[in-house]
PDB file of N, CA and C in Angstrom:
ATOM      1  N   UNK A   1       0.833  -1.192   0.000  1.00 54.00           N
ATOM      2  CA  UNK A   1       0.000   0.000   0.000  1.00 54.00           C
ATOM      3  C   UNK A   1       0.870   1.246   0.000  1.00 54.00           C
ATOM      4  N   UNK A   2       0.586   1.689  -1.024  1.00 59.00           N
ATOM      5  CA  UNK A   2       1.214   3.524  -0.564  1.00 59.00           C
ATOM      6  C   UNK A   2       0.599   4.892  -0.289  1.00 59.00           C
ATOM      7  N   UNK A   3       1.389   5.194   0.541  1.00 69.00           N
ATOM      8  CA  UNK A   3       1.013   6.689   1.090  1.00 69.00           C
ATOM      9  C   UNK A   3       0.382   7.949   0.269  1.00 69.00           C
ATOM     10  N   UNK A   4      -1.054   7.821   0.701  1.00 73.00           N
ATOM     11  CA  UNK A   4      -1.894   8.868  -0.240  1.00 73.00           C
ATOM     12  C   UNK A   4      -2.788   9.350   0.664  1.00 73.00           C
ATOM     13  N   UNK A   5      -4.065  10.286  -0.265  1.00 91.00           N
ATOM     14  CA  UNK A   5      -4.876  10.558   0.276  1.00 91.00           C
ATOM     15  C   UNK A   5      -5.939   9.785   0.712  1.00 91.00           C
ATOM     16  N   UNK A   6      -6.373  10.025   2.163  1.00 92.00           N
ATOM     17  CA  UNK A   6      -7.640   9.246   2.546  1.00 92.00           C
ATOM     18  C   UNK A   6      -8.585   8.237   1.477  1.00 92.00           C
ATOM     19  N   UNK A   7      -8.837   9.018   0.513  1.00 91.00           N
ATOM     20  CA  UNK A   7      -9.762   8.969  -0.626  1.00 91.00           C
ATOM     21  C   UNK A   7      -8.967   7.762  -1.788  1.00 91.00           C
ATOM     22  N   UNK A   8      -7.614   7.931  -1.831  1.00 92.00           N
ATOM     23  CA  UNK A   8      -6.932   7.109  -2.581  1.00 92.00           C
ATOM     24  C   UNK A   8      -7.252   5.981  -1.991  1.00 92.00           C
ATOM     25  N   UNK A   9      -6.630   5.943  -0.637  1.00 92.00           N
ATOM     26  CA  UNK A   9      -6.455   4.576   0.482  1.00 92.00           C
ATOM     27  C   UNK A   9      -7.903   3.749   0.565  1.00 92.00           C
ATOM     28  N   UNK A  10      -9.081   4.538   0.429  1.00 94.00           N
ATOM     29  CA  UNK A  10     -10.264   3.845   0.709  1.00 94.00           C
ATOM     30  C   UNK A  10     -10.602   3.374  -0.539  1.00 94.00           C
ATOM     31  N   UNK A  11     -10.449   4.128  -1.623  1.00 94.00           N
ATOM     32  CA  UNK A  11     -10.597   3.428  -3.039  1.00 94.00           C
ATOM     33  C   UNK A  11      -9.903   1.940  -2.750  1.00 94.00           C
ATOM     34  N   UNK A  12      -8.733   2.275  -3.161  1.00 94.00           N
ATOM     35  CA  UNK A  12      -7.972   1.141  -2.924  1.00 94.00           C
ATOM     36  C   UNK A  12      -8.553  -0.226  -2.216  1.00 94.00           C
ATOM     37  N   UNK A  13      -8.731   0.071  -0.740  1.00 93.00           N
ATOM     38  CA  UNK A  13      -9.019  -1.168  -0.101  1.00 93.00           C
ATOM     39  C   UNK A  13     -10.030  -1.655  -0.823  1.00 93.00           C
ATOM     40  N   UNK A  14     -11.484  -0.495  -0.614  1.00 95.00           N
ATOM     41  CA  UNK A  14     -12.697  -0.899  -1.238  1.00 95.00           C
ATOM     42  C   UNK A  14     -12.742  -1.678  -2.455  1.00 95.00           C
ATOM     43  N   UNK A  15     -11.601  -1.366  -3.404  1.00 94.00           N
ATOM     44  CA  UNK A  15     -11.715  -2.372  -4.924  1.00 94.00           C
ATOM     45  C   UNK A  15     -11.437  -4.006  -4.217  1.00 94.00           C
ATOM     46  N   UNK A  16     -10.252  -3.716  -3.479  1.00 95.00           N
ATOM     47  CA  UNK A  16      -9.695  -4.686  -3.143  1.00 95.00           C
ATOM     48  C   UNK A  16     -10.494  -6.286  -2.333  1.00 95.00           C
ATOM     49  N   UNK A  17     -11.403  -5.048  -1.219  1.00 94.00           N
ATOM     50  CA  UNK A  17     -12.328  -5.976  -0.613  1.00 94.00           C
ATOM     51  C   UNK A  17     -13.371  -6.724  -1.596  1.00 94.00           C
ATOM     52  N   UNK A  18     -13.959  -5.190  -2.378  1.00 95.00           N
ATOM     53  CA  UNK A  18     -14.701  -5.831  -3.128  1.00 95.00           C
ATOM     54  C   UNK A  18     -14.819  -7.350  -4.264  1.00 95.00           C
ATOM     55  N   UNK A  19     -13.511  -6.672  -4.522  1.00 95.00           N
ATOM     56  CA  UNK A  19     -12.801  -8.126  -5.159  1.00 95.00           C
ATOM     57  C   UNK A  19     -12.710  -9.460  -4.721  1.00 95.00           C
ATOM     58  N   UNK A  20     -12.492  -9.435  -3.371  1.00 95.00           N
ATOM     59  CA  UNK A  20     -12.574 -10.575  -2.952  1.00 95.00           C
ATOM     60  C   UNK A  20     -13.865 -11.321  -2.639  1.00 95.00           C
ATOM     61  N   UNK A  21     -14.493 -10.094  -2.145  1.00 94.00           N
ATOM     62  CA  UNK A  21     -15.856 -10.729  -2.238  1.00 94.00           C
ATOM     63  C   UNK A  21     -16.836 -11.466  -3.124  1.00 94.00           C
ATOM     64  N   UNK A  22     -16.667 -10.363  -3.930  1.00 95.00           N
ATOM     65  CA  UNK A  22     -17.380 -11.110  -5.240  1.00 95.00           C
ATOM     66  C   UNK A  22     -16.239 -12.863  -5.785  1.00 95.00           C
ATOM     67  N   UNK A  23     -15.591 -12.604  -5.582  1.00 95.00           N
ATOM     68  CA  UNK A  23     -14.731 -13.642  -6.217  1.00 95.00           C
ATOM     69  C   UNK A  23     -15.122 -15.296  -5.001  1.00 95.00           C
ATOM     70  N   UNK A  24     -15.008 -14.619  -3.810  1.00 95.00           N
ATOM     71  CA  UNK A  24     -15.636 -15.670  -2.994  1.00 95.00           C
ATOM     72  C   UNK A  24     -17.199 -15.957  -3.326  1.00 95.00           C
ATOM     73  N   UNK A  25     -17.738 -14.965  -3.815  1.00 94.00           N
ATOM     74  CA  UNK A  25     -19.696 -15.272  -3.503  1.00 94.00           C
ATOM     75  C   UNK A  25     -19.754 -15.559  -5.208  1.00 94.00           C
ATOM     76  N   UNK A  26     -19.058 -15.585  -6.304  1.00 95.00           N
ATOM     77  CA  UNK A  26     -19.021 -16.219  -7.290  1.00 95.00           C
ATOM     78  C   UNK A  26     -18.629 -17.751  -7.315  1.00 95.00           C
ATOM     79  N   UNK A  27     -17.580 -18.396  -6.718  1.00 94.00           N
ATOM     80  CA  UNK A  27     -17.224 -19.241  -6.759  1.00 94.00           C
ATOM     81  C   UNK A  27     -18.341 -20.193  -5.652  1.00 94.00           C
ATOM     82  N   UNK A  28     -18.955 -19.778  -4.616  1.00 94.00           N
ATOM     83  CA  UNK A  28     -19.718 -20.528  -4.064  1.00 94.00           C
ATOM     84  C   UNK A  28     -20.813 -20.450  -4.751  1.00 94.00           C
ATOM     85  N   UNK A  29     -21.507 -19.347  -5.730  1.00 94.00           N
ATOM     86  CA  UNK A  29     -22.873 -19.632  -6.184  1.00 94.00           C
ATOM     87  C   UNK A  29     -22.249 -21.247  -7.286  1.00 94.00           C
ATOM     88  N   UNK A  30     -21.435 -20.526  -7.871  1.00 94.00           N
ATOM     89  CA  UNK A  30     -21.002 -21.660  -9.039  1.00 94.00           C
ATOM     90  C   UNK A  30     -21.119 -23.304  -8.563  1.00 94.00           C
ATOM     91  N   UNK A  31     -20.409 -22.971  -7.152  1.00 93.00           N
ATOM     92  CA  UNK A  31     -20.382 -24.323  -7.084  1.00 93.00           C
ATOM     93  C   UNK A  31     -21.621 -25.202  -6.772  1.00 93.00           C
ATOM     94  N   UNK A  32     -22.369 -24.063  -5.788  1.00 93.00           N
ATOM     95  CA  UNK A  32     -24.059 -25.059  -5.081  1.00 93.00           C
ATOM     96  C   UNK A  32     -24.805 -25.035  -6.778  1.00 93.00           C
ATOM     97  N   UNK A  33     -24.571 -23.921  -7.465  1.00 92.00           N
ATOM     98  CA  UNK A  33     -25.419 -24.189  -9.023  1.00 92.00           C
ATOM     99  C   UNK A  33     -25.175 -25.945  -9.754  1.00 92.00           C
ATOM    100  N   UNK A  34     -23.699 -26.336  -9.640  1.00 93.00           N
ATOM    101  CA  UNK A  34     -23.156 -27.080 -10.443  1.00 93.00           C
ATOM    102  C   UNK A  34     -24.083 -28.300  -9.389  1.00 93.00           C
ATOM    103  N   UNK A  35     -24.000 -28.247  -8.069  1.00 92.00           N
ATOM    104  CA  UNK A  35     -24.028 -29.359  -7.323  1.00 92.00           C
ATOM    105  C   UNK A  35     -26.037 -29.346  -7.657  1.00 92.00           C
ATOM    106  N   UNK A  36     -26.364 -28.859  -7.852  1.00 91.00           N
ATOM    107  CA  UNK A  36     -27.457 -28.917  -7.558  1.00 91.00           C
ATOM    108  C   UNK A  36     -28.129 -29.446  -9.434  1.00 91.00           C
ATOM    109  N   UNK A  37     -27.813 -28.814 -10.391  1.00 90.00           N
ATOM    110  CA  UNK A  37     -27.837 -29.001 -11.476  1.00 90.00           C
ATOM    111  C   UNK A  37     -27.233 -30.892 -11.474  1.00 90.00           C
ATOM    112  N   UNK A  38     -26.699 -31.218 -11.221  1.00 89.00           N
ATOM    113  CA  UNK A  38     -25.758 -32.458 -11.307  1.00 89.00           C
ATOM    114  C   UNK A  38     -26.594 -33.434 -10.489  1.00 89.00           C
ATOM    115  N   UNK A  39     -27.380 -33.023  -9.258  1.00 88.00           N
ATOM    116  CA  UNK A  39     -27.935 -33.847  -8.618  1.00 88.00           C
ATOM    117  C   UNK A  39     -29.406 -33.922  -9.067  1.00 88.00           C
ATOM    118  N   UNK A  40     -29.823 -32.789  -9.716  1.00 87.00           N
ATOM    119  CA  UNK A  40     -31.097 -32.776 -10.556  1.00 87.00           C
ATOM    120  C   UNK A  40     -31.307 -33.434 -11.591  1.00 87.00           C
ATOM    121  N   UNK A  41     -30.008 -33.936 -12.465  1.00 85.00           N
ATOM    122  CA  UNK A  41     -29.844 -34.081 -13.749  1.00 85.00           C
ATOM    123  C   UNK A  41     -29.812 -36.394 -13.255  1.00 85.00           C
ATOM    124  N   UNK A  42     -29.086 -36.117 -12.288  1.00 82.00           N
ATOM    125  CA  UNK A  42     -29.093 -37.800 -11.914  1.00 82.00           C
ATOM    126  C   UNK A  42     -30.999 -38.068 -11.357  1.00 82.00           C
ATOM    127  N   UNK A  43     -31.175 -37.394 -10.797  1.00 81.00           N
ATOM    128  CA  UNK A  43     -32.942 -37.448 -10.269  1.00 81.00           C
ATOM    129  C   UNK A  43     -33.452 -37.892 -11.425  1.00 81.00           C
ATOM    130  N   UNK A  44     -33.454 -37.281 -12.460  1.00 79.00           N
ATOM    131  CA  UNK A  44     -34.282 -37.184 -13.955  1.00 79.00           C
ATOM    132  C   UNK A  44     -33.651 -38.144 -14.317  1.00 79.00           C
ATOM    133  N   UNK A  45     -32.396 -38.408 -14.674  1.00 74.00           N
ATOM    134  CA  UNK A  45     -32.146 -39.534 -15.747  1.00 74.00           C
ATOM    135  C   UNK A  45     -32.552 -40.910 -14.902  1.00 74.00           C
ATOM    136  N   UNK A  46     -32.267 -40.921 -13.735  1.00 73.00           N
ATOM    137  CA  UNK A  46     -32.714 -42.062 -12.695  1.00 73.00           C
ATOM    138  C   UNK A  46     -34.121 -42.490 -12.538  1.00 73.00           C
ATOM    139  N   UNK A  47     -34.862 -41.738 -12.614  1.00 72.00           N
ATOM    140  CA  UNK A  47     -36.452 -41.817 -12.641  1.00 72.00           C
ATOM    141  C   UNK A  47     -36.761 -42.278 -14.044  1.00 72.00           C
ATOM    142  N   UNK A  48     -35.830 -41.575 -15.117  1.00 68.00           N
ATOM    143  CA  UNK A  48     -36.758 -41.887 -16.454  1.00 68.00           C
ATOM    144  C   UNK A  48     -35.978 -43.148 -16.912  1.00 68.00           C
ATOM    145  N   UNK A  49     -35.011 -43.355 -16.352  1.00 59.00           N
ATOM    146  CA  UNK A  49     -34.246 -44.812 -16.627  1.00 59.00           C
ATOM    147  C   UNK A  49     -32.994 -45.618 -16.099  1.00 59.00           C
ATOM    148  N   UNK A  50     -34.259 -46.242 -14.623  1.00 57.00           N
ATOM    149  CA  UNK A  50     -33.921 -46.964 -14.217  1.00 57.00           C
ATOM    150  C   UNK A  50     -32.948 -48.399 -14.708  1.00 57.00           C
ATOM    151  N   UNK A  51     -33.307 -48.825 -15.856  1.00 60.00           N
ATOM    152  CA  UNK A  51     -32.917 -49.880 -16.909  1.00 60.00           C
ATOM    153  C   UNK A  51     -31.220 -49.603 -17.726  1.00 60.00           C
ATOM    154  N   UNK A  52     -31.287 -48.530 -17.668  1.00 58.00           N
ATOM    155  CA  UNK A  52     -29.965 -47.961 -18.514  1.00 58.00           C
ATOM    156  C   UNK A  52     -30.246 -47.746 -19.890  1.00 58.00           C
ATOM    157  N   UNK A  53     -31.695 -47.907 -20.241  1.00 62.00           N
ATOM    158  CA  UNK A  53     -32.167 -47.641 -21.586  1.00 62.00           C
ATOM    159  C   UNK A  53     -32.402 -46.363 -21.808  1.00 62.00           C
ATOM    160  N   UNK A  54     -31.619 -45.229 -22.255  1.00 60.00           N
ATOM    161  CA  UNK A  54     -32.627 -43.989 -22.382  1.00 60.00           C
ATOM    162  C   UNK A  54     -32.914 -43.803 -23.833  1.00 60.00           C
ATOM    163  N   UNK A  55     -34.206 -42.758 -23.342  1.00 59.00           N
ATOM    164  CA  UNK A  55     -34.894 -42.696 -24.761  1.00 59.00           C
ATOM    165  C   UNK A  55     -33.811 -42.050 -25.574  1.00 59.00           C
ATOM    166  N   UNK A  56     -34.166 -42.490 -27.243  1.00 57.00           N
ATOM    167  CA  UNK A  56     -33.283 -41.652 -27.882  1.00 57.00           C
ATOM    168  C   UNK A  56     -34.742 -41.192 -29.142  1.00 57.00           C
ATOM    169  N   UNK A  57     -33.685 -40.301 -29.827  1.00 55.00           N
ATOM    170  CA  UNK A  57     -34.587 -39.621 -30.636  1.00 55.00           C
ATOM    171  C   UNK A  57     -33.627 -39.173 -32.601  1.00 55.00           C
ATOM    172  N   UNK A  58     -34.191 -38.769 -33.371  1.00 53.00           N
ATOM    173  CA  UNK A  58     -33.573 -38.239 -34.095  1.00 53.00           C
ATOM    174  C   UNK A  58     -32.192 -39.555 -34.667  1.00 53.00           C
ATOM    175  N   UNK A  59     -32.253 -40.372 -34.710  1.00 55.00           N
ATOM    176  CA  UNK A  59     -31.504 -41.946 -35.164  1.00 55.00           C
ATOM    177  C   UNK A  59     -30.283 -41.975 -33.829  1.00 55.00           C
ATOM    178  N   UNK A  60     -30.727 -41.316 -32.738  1.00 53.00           N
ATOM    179  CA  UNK A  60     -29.353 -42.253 -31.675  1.00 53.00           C
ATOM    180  C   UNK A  60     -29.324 -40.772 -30.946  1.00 53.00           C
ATOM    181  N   UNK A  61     -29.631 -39.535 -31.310  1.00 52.00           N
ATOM    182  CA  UNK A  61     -29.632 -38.908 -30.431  1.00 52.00           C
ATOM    183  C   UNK A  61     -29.896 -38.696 -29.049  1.00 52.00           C
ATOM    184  N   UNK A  62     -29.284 -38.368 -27.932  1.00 52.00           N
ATOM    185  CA  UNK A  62     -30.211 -38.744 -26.364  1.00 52.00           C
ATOM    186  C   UNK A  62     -31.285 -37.659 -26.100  1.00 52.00           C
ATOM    187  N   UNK A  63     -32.249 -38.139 -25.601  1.00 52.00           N
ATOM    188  CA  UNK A  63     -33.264 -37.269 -25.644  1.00 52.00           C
ATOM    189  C   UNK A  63     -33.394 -36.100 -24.516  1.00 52.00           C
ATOM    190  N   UNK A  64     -31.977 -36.409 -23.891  1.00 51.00           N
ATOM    191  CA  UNK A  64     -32.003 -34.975 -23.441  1.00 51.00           C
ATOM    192  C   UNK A  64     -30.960 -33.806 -23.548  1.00 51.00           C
ATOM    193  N   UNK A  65     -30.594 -34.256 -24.995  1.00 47.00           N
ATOM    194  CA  UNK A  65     -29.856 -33.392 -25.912  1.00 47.00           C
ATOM    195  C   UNK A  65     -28.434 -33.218 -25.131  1.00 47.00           C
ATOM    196  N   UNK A  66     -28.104 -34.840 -24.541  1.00 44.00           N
ATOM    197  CA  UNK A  66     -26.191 -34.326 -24.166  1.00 44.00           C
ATOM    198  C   UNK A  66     -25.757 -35.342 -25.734  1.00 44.00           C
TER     199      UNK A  66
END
């Protein structure tokens, strides 16, 4: 940090904090999104096929477009 005005120094931190923050409350939305998407996505394919058969569509396509 260097020696400035009040106004410099609070900029400063403030980017700084801010930065971190967002960078922490990005990386946790990301992650409960992924976990939750991933555990939604096994619910559905598990319910609609139990068997290991899933539907396909379009000559072999999977029908839920992965």
């Amino acid at each position: 940090m260097h020696c400035g005005t009040t106004q410099e120094v609070t900029q400063e931190v403030t980017q700084e904090v801010t930065q971190e923050v967002t960078q922490e409350v990005t990386q946790e939305v990301t992650q409960e999104v992924t976990q939750e998407v991933t555990q939604e996505f096994f619910r559905m394919f598990l319910s609609v096929d139990p068997l290991g058969t899933v539907p396909k569509r379009n000559g072999g396509e999977y029908a839920y477009g992965f």
